[in-house]
Coordinates of C-alpha atoms and ligand atoms in Angstrom, one line a residue:
Chain A
X1 CA 121.9 95.7 109.1
X2 CA 124.4 96.0 111.9
X3 CA 123.5 93.7 114.8
X4 CA 125.9 95.3 117.2
X5 CA 124.5 95.7 120.7
X6 CA 123.0 99.0 121.7
X7 CA 123.0 99.6 125.4
X8 CA 120.5 101.4 127.5
X9 CA 121.8 101.6 131.1
X10 CA 122.7 98.0 131.9
X11 CA 120.3 96.6 129.4
X12 CA 121.8 95.5 126.1
X13 CA 119.4 95.2 123.1
X14 CA 120.5 94.3 119.6
X15 CA 119.1 95.9 116.5
X16 CA 117.8 92.4 115.6
X17 CA 115.6 92.7 118.7
X18 CA 114.3 96.1 117.5
X19 CA 113.4 94.6 114.1
X20 CA 111.7 91.8 115.9
X21 CA 109.6 94.3 118.0
X22 CA 108.7 96.2 114.9
X23 CA 106.9 93.1 113.7
X24 CA 104.1 93.9 116.0
X25 CA 103.5 97.4 114.7
X26 CA 100.8 97.3 112.1
X27 CA 99.8 99.6 109.3
X28 CA 96.8 101.6 110.5
X29 CA 95.1 101.5 107.1
X30 CA 95.7 97.8 106.3
X31 CA 95.9 96.3 109.8
X32 CA 96.9 92.8 108.6
X33 CA 100.2 94.2 107.4
X34 CA 103.0 95.1 109.7
X35 CA 105.3 98.1 108.9
X36 CA 107.9 95.5 108.0
X37 CA 105.6 93.7 105.5
X38 CA 105.0 97.1 103.9
X39 CA 108.7 97.7 103.6
X40 CA 108.5 101.2 105.0
X41 CA 111.1 100.7 107.7
X42 CA 114.4 101.4 106.0
X43 CA 116.9 101.3 108.9
X44 CA 117.4 100.8 112.6
X45 CA 120.4 102.3 114.2
X46 CA 121.7 103.6 117.5
X47 CA 121.5 107.3 118.2
X48 CA 123.1 108.6 121.4
X49 CA 121.7 106.5 124.2
X50 CA 118.7 105.6 122.2
X51 CA 117.6 104.1 118.9
X52 CA 116.6 105.7 115.6
X53 CA 114.1 104.1 113.3
X54 CA 114.2 105.4 109.7
X55 CA 110.9 105.1 107.8
X56 CA 109.8 106.2 104.3
X57 CA 106.2 107.1 103.2
X58 CA 104.4 105.0 100.7
X59 CA 102.8 108.1 99.1
X60 CA 103.7 111.8 99.6
X61 CA 100.3 112.5 101.1
X62 CA 100.1 109.3 103.2
X63 CA 98.0 110.4 106.2
X64 CA 99.2 107.3 108.3
X65 CA 102.8 108.4 108.7
X66 CA 102.3 110.3 111.9
X67 CA 100.3 107.5 113.4
X68 CA 102.9 104.9 112.3
X69 CA 105.6 107.1 114.0
X70 CA 103.7 107.1 117.3
X71 CA 103.0 103.4 117.1
X72 CA 106.7 102.6 116.6
X73 CA 107.7 104.9 119.5
X74 CA 105.0 103.4 121.8
X75 CA 105.9 99.8 120.9
X76 CA 109.6 100.3 121.6
X77 CA 109.2 102.3 124.7
X78 CA 106.7 99.7 126.1
X79 CA 109.7 97.3 125.8
X80 CA 112.0 99.5 127.8
X81 CA 113.8 101.2 124.9
X82 CA 114.2 104.9 125.0
X83 CA 114.6 107.4 123.7
X84 CA 113.2 106.4 120.4
X85 CA 113.6 108.7 117.4
X86 CA 111.7 108.2 114.2
X87 CA 113.0 109.9 111.1
X88 CA 111.5 110.0 107.6
X89 CA 113.4 109.8 104.4
X90 CA 112.1 110.2 100.9
X91 CA 114.9 108.7 98.9
X92 CA 115.1 106.1 97.6
X93 CA 111.4 106.4 97.1
X94 CA 109.2 103.6 98.4
X95 CA 108.3 100.8 96.0
X96 CA 105.9 97.8 96.2
X97 CA 109.0 95.7 95.4
X98 CA 109.8 96.1 99.1
X99 CA 106.7 94.4 100.2
X100 CA 107.4 91.1 101.8
X101 CA 106.3 87.7 100.4
X102 CA 104.5 87.2 103.7
X103 CA 102.8 90.6 103.3
X104 CA 101.5 89.7 99.8
X105 CA 100.0 86.5 101.1
X106 CA 98.3 88.3 104.0
X107 CA 96.9 90.9 101.6
X108 CA 95.2 88.3 99.5
X109 CA 93.7 86.6 102.4
X110 CA 92.4 90.0 103.6
X111 CA 90.6 90.5 100.3
X112 CA 93.1 92.9 98.6
X113 CA 94.9 91.7 95.4
X114 CA 98.6 92.1 96.0
X115 CA 100.7 94.1 93.6
X116 CA 101.8 92.4 90.4
X117 CA 105.6 93.1 90.0
X118 CA 106.7 95.1 87.0
X119 CA 103.4 96.8 86.3
X120 CA 104.1 100.2 87.8
X121 CA 103.1 103.3 85.9
X122 CA 106.6 104.7 85.8
X123 CA 106.6 105.6 82.1
X124 CA 104.3 108.0 80.4
X125 CA 104.7 106.0 77.2
X126 CA 102.5 103.6 79.0
X127 CA 99.7 106.2 79.1
X128 CA 97.0 104.0 77.5
X129 CA 98.6 100.6 78.1
X130 CA 96.5 97.8 79.3
X131 CA 95.9 97.8 83.1
X132 CA 97.3 94.9 85.0
X133 CA 94.9 92.1 85.6
X134 CA 95.1 90.9 89.2
X135 CA 93.4 87.7 90.2
X136 CA 90.2 88.1 92.1
X137 CA 91.0 87.7 95.8
X138 CA 87.5 86.3 96.5
X139 CA 87.1 83.6 93.9
X140 CA 90.6 83.4 92.2
X141 CA 89.2 84.2 88.7
X142 CA 91.6 85.9 86.3
X143 CA 88.8 87.6 84.5
X144 CA 88.9 91.0 86.3
X145 CA 88.4 94.6 85.2
X146 CA 89.8 97.9 86.3
X147 CA 87.1 100.3 87.5
X148 CA 89.3 103.1 88.7
X149 CA 93.0 103.8 89.1
X150 CA 92.1 105.4 92.4
X151 CA 90.7 103.5 95.3
X152 CA 89.8 103.9 99.0
X153 CA 93.4 104.8 99.9
X154 CA 96.3 106.2 97.8
X155 CA 97.9 102.8 97.4
X156 CA 94.9 101.0 95.9
X157 CA 93.0 100.8 92.6
X158 CA 89.4 99.6 92.3
X159 CA 88.6 96.5 90.4
X160 CA 85.7 94.3 89.7
X161 CA 85.7 90.5 89.2
X162 CA 83.8 89.6 86.0
X163 CA 83.1 86.1 87.3
X164 CA 81.8 86.5 90.8
X165 CA 81.0 90.2 90.2
X166 CA 82.5 91.3 93.5
X167 CA 84.4 94.6 93.6
X168 CA 87.8 94.4 95.2
X169 CA 90.9 96.6 95.9
X170 CA 94.1 96.0 94.1
X171 CA 97.3 97.2 95.8
X172 CA 98.8 99.0 92.9
X173 CA 102.4 98.7 91.9
X174 CA 104.5 101.7 92.7
Chain B
X1 CA 105.5 144.4 104.4
X2 CA 108.6 145.7 102.7
X3 CA 108.4 147.0 99.1
X4 CA 112.1 147.2 98.6
X5 CA 112.7 145.8 95.1
X6 CA 111.8 147.4 91.8
X7 CA 111.4 144.3 89.6
X8 CA 108.0 142.7 89.6
X9 CA 109.6 139.6 91.1
X10 CA 110.4 141.3 94.4
X11 CA 107.6 143.8 94.5
X12 CA 105.1 141.7 96.2
X13 CA 107.3 139.0 97.6
X14 CA 110.1 138.6 100.0
X15 CA 113.1 139.9 98.0
X16 CA 115.9 137.4 97.5
X17 CA 119.0 139.0 98.8
X18 CA 120.9 135.8 99.1
X19 CA 121.1 132.3 97.7
X20 CA 119.2 130.8 100.6
X21 CA 116.3 133.1 100.1
X22 CA 116.2 132.4 96.4
X23 CA 116.1 128.7 97.1
X24 CA 113.3 129.2 99.6
X25 CA 111.4 131.3 97.0
X26 CA 111.9 128.6 94.4
X27 CA 110.7 125.8 96.7
X28 CA 107.6 127.9 97.6
X29 CA 106.9 128.5 93.9
X30 CA 106.8 124.7 93.3
X31 CA 104.9 123.9 96.5
X32 CA 102.2 126.6 96.1
X33 CA 101.1 125.1 92.7
X34 CA 100.5 121.8 94.4
X35 CA 98.8 123.2 97.5
X36 CA 96.4 125.5 95.7
X37 CA 95.4 122.9 93.1
X38 CA 95.1 120.3 95.9
X39 CA 92.8 122.6 97.7
X40 CA 90.7 123.3 94.6
X41 CA 90.3 119.6 93.9
X42 CA 89.3 118.8 97.4
X43 CA 86.3 121.1 96.9
X44 CA 84.9 118.2 94.8
X45 CA 84.9 115.9 97.8
X46 CA 81.3 114.6 98.0
X47 CA 80.2 116.5 94.9
X48 CA 81.7 114.7 91.9
X49 CA 79.5 113.3 89.2
X50 CA 80.4 109.6 90.1
X51 CA 81.8 108.0 93.2
X52 CA 84.9 106.8 91.3
X53 CA 85.6 110.3 90.1
X54 CA 85.0 111.7 93.6
X55 CA 87.6 109.2 94.9
X56 CA 90.0 109.9 92.1
X57 CA 89.9 113.7 92.5
X58 CA 90.4 113.6 96.2
X59 CA 93.2 111.1 95.8
X60 CA 94.9 113.4 93.4
X61 CA 94.3 116.3 95.9
X62 CA 95.9 114.3 98.7
X63 CA 99.0 113.5 96.6
X64 CA 99.4 117.2 95.7
X65 CA 98.9 118.4 99.2
X66 CA 101.4 115.8 100.4
X67 CA 103.9 116.9 97.9
X68 CA 103.5 120.5 98.9
X69 CA 104.0 119.5 102.5
X70 CA 107.3 117.9 101.8
X71 CA 108.4 121.1 100.0
X72 CA 107.1 123.5 102.7
X73 CA 109.0 121.4 105.3
X74 CA 112.1 122.0 103.3
X75 CA 111.4 125.7 102.9
X76 CA 110.8 126.0 106.7
X77 CA 114.1 124.3 107.4
X78 CA 116.0 126.5 105.0
X79 CA 114.4 129.5 106.6
X80 CA 115.6 128.3 110.0
X81 CA 113.1 130.4 112.1
X82 CA 111.4 127.5 113.7
X83 CA 108.3 127.8 111.6
X84 CA 106.5 124.7 110.3
X85 CA 104.9 123.8 107.0
X86 CA 101.5 124.7 108.5
X87 CA 102.7 128.2 109.3
X88 CA 103.7 128.7 105.7
X89 CA 100.5 127.3 104.3
X90 CA 98.0 128.8 106.7
X91 CA 99.5 132.1 107.7
X92 CA 100.6 133.6 104.4
X93 CA 98.6 136.2 102.4
X94 CA 97.6 135.8 98.8
X95 CA 100.3 138.2 97.6
X96 CA 102.9 136.0 99.1
X97 CA 101.7 133.0 97.2
X98 CA 103.7 132.1 94.0
X99 CA 101.4 129.6 92.3
X100 CA 100.6 130.0 88.6
X101 CA 97.2 131.5 87.8
X102 CA 95.9 128.3 86.2
X103 CA 95.7 126.4 89.5
X104 CA 93.7 129.0 91.3
X105 CA 90.9 129.1 88.7
X106 CA 87.6 127.9 90.0
X107 CA 86.3 124.4 89.4
X108 CA 83.3 125.6 87.4
X109 CA 82.2 122.2 86.1
X110 CA 83.7 118.8 85.6
X111 CA 85.1 119.7 82.2
X112 CA 86.9 122.7 83.5
X113 CA 88.3 120.7 86.4
X114 CA 89.6 118.1 84.0
X115 CA 91.0 120.6 81.5
X116 CA 92.8 122.5 84.3
X117 CA 94.2 119.2 85.7
X118 CA 95.3 118.1 82.3
X119 CA 97.1 121.4 81.5
X120 CA 98.8 121.3 84.8
X121 CA 99.7 117.5 84.8
X122 CA 101.5 117.7 81.5
X123 CA 103.6 120.6 82.9
X124 CA 104.1 119.0 86.2
X125 CA 105.2 115.7 84.7
X126 CA 107.8 117.4 82.5
X127 CA 108.9 119.7 85.4
X128 CA 109.5 117.0 88.0
X129 CA 111.3 114.8 85.5
X130 CA 113.8 117.6 85.1
X131 CA 113.9 118.4 88.8
X132 CA 115.1 114.9 89.6
X133 CA 118.4 116.0 88.1
X134 CA 118.6 119.1 90.3
X135 CA 121.9 119.8 92.1
X136 CA 119.8 120.3 95.2
X137 CA 119.5 116.9 96.6
X138 CA 116.4 117.5 98.6
X139 CA 114.4 118.9 95.7
X140 CA 115.6 116.0 93.5
X141 CA 114.4 113.5 96.1
X142 CA 111.0 115.2 96.4
X143 CA 110.7 115.2 92.7
X144 CA 111.6 111.5 92.4
X145 CA 108.9 110.7 95.0
X146 CA 106.3 112.9 93.4
X147 CA 106.9 111.8 89.9
X148 CA 105.5 108.3 90.6
X149 CA 102.3 109.9 91.8
X150 CA 102.0 112.3 88.9
X151 CA 102.2 109.4 86.5
X152 CA 98.7 108.4 87.7
X153 CA 97.4 112.0 87.5
X154 CA 98.4 112.6 84.0
X155 CA 97.0 109.3 82.9
X156 CA 93.6 110.1 84.6
X157 CA 93.3 113.6 83.2
X158 CA 94.5 112.7 79.7
X159 CA 92.1 109.8 79.4
X160 CA 89.2 112.0 80.5
X161 CA 90.2 114.7 78.0
X162 CA 89.9 112.2 75.2
X163 CA 86.7 110.7 76.6
X164 CA 85.0 114.0 76.9
X165 CA 86.4 115.5 73.6
X166 CA 85.7 112.4 71.6
X167 CA 82.4 111.7 73.5
X168 CA 79.0 113.1 73.0
X169 CA 78.1 116.4 71.4
X170 CA 77.5 117.9 74.8
X171 CA 80.7 116.6 76.4
X172 CA 82.7 117.8 73.4
X173 CA 81.2 121.3 73.7
X174 CA 81.8 121.5 77.4
X175 CA 85.5 120.4 77.2
X176 CA 86.1 122.7 74.2
X177 CA 84.8 125.7 76.2
X178 CA 87.0 124.8 79.1
X179 CA 90.0 124.4 76.9
X180 CA 89.4 127.8 75.2
X181 CA 88.9 129.6 78.5
X182 CA 91.8 128.1 80.4
X183 CA 94.2 128.3 77.4
X184 CA 95.1 131.9 78.4
X185 CA 96.7 130.6 81.6
X186 CA 98.9 127.8 80.4
X187 CA 101.8 129.8 79.0
X188 CA 102.8 131.1 82.4
X189 CA 104.0 127.7 83.7
X190 CA 106.9 127.6 81.3
X191 CA 107.8 131.3 81.4
X192 CA 110.9 132.0 83.5
X193 CA 110.8 134.7 86.3
X194 CA 113.8 136.0 88.2
X195 CA 113.7 133.1 90.6
X196 CA 113.7 130.5 87.8
X197 CA 116.6 132.2 86.1
X198 CA 118.7 132.4 89.2
X199 CA 118.0 128.8 90.2
X200 CA 118.7 127.6 86.7
X201 CA 122.0 129.3 86.6
X202 CA 122.9 127.6 89.8
X203 CA 122.1 124.1 88.5
X204 CA 119.2 123.8 90.9
X205 CA 116.2 125.0 88.8
X206 CA 114.6 123.5 85.8
X207 CA 115.2 124.9 82.4
X208 CA 111.7 125.9 81.4
X209 CA 112.8 126.9 77.9
X210 CA 113.6 123.3 77.3
X211 CA 110.3 122.1 78.7
X212 CA 108.1 124.6 76.7
X213 CA 108.2 123.0 73.3
X214 CA 107.7 119.6 74.8
X215 CA 104.8 120.9 76.8
X216 CA 102.9 122.3 73.8
X217 CA 103.7 119.2 71.8
X218 CA 102.2 116.9 74.4
X219 CA 99.2 119.2 74.9
X220 CA 98.4 119.4 71.2
X221 CA 98.9 115.7 70.7
X222 CA 96.2 114.9 73.3
X223 CA 93.9 117.7 72.2
X224 CA 94.1 116.3 68.6
X225 CA 93.3 112.8 69.8
X226 CA 90.4 114.3 71.7
X227 CA 89.2 115.8 68.5
X228 CA 89.4 119.3 70.1
X229 CA 90.4 122.6 68.4
X230 CA 93.8 124.0 69.5
X231 CA 93.4 127.6 70.4
X232 CA 95.8 130.3 69.2
X233 CA 99.0 130.4 71.3
X234 CA 99.5 133.9 72.7
X235 CA 99.4 136.2 74.6
X236 CA 99.1 134.4 77.9
X237 CA 98.0 135.7 81.2
X238 CA 100.8 135.8 83.9
X239 CA 101.6 137.2 87.3
X240 CA 100.9 134.4 89.7
X241 CA 104.5 133.3 90.0
X242 CA 105.3 136.9 91.0
X243 CA 102.6 137.2 93.6
X244 CA 100.0 138.9 91.4
X245 CA 96.9 136.8 91.5
X246 CA 93.3 136.8 90.4
X247 CA 90.6 137.4 93.0
X248 CA 89.9 133.7 93.1
X249 CA 93.0 133.0 95.2
X250 CA 91.8 135.2 98.0
X251 CA 88.5 133.4 98.3
X252 CA 90.3 130.0 98.2
X253 CA 92.7 131.1 101.0
X254 CA 89.9 132.5 103.1
X255 CA 88.3 129.1 103.2
X256 CA 91.5 127.2 103.6
X257 CA 93.0 129.5 106.3
X258 CA 90.1 130.7 108.4
X259 CA 90.5 128.1 111.1
X260 CA 94.2 128.9 111.8
X261 CA 93.5 132.6 111.5
X262 CA 90.5 132.5 113.9
X263 CA 92.0 130.0 116.3
X264 CA 95.8 130.3 115.9
X265 CA 97.6 127.0 116.7
X266 CA 94.3 125.0 116.9
X267 CA 94.9 121.2 116.6
X268 CA 92.7 118.2 116.6
Ligands
LIG301 ZN1 85.7 86.8 91.8

C-alpha cells in the first residue's frame, strides 16, 4: 500500500493513518470483527482532494455492505477526512484466506468456529465429500457434526458439538 | 411499447439494435433467472418443513437476489439513463422479463421446490463456470463471485434429491412427481435464442450447445443415484427467455412489485 501523504487543506494524513482508523469500523453482523479482520477492505487511495476506500463483499447478497459503507464514511469524516468515497469491487472475489489471524482468534472467543483453511467448496467433485470438522468453540472438542451448510448469515454453517451438545456457528471457508 | 421486430426475440422485448442493447438484454436474461427464483424461494421464509431448511432456502434466495443485483447494476450502467437496479427489478412488466419458465413455476410442495432448484443449480453451475471466461470483464467477475455461492446451492439440492428419491415410499413418489412435472421446463435453459447467439459470436456469451450434454449427463447421474425414473427428453416448453411467460410470473411480480408501484420511490 502506498504510504504517501494525502493532504486535506493544511492537514496531511497518510494512508497508514486511514488504515489505522479503519480498525475501529466493525462488521455489523459479527461486531467483534473489524472490517480489516474480515479482509474486505482491499485498498485505500487518494481521490481528488479526498480518500477512496475500496471494499469487496463477502457474499453477493451480503446485506451489510451498505451499512459498512456508511460506517467507513462516518468514521473517517469524524476524524476530519473528507470527502470519503467508498467503492465496491467484485474481483478478485473475497475469500476467508483474507481473514486476519487476530480475527480468527476473536471469532473463536466470540463462540464462532473460525474457517479451516483449504476446505472451501470450490469443486463440484467434492459434492458429497466429508464436511470439515471444526473444533467446538465452547469446549474445544473435536467431535463435532454438521447440521446445515446454511446458518444464521450467509457466511456461516450450523454445527453441533457431540461432546457438550451445544450448537455453534462455523464460519465457512469461501 | 414498440412492437418493431418480427422475430420472437424482439416481439415482446426491447429490440437489440446495437451491441450495447444486446449486452443489456443478455445481462437481464441472466439476472432475471436469479431474481425470480430468489423471490420464489423467499416465499418459503417461515414456512419450511424444518428450521434448517427454512434457513437454507432463504440463504439461497439471498445469494440469488444478490447476484441479480450485481447484474442489474451492470445493466443500468450500460443503459446509461440514470436508472438503478431497483427500477429494473420493480418497474418492469412480466413481458419484459427474460427468465426461463422453470424458475417462475410455483413452489407447490417441498419436493417441487427441491426438484426445481436442482434442475436450475446444475444449469447455473455449468453456465457460470463458462461465463467466468467471458470477454466481458464485468460478467466474468460476477460469474466468479457467484460460482462460489452456487457450489453450496448445488450441493444442497443434489443431496436432497437423493435423500427424497432414495428415502421413503412417500418421499420417492413426491419427488418423482415433481421431476416428471418440471421436466418439460428444463430444456429451455440450454436452448439458444437470438441474444445468446449474438453474445456467443462476440465471445461474451456462453456456448449453451456445449453445456447441454453436460447438463443432461449430470442431471441423469443424480436422478439415477436418487433411484428416480428419467423422463423422456422432448419436446420442452420454452418462451420465457423471449418474454413469453406462464401466468405464474404475473402473480409473482404483483407481490414483488406492488410496493414500488403503489408508492413509487418508497424507501425504508
Ligand atoms: Zn462442545
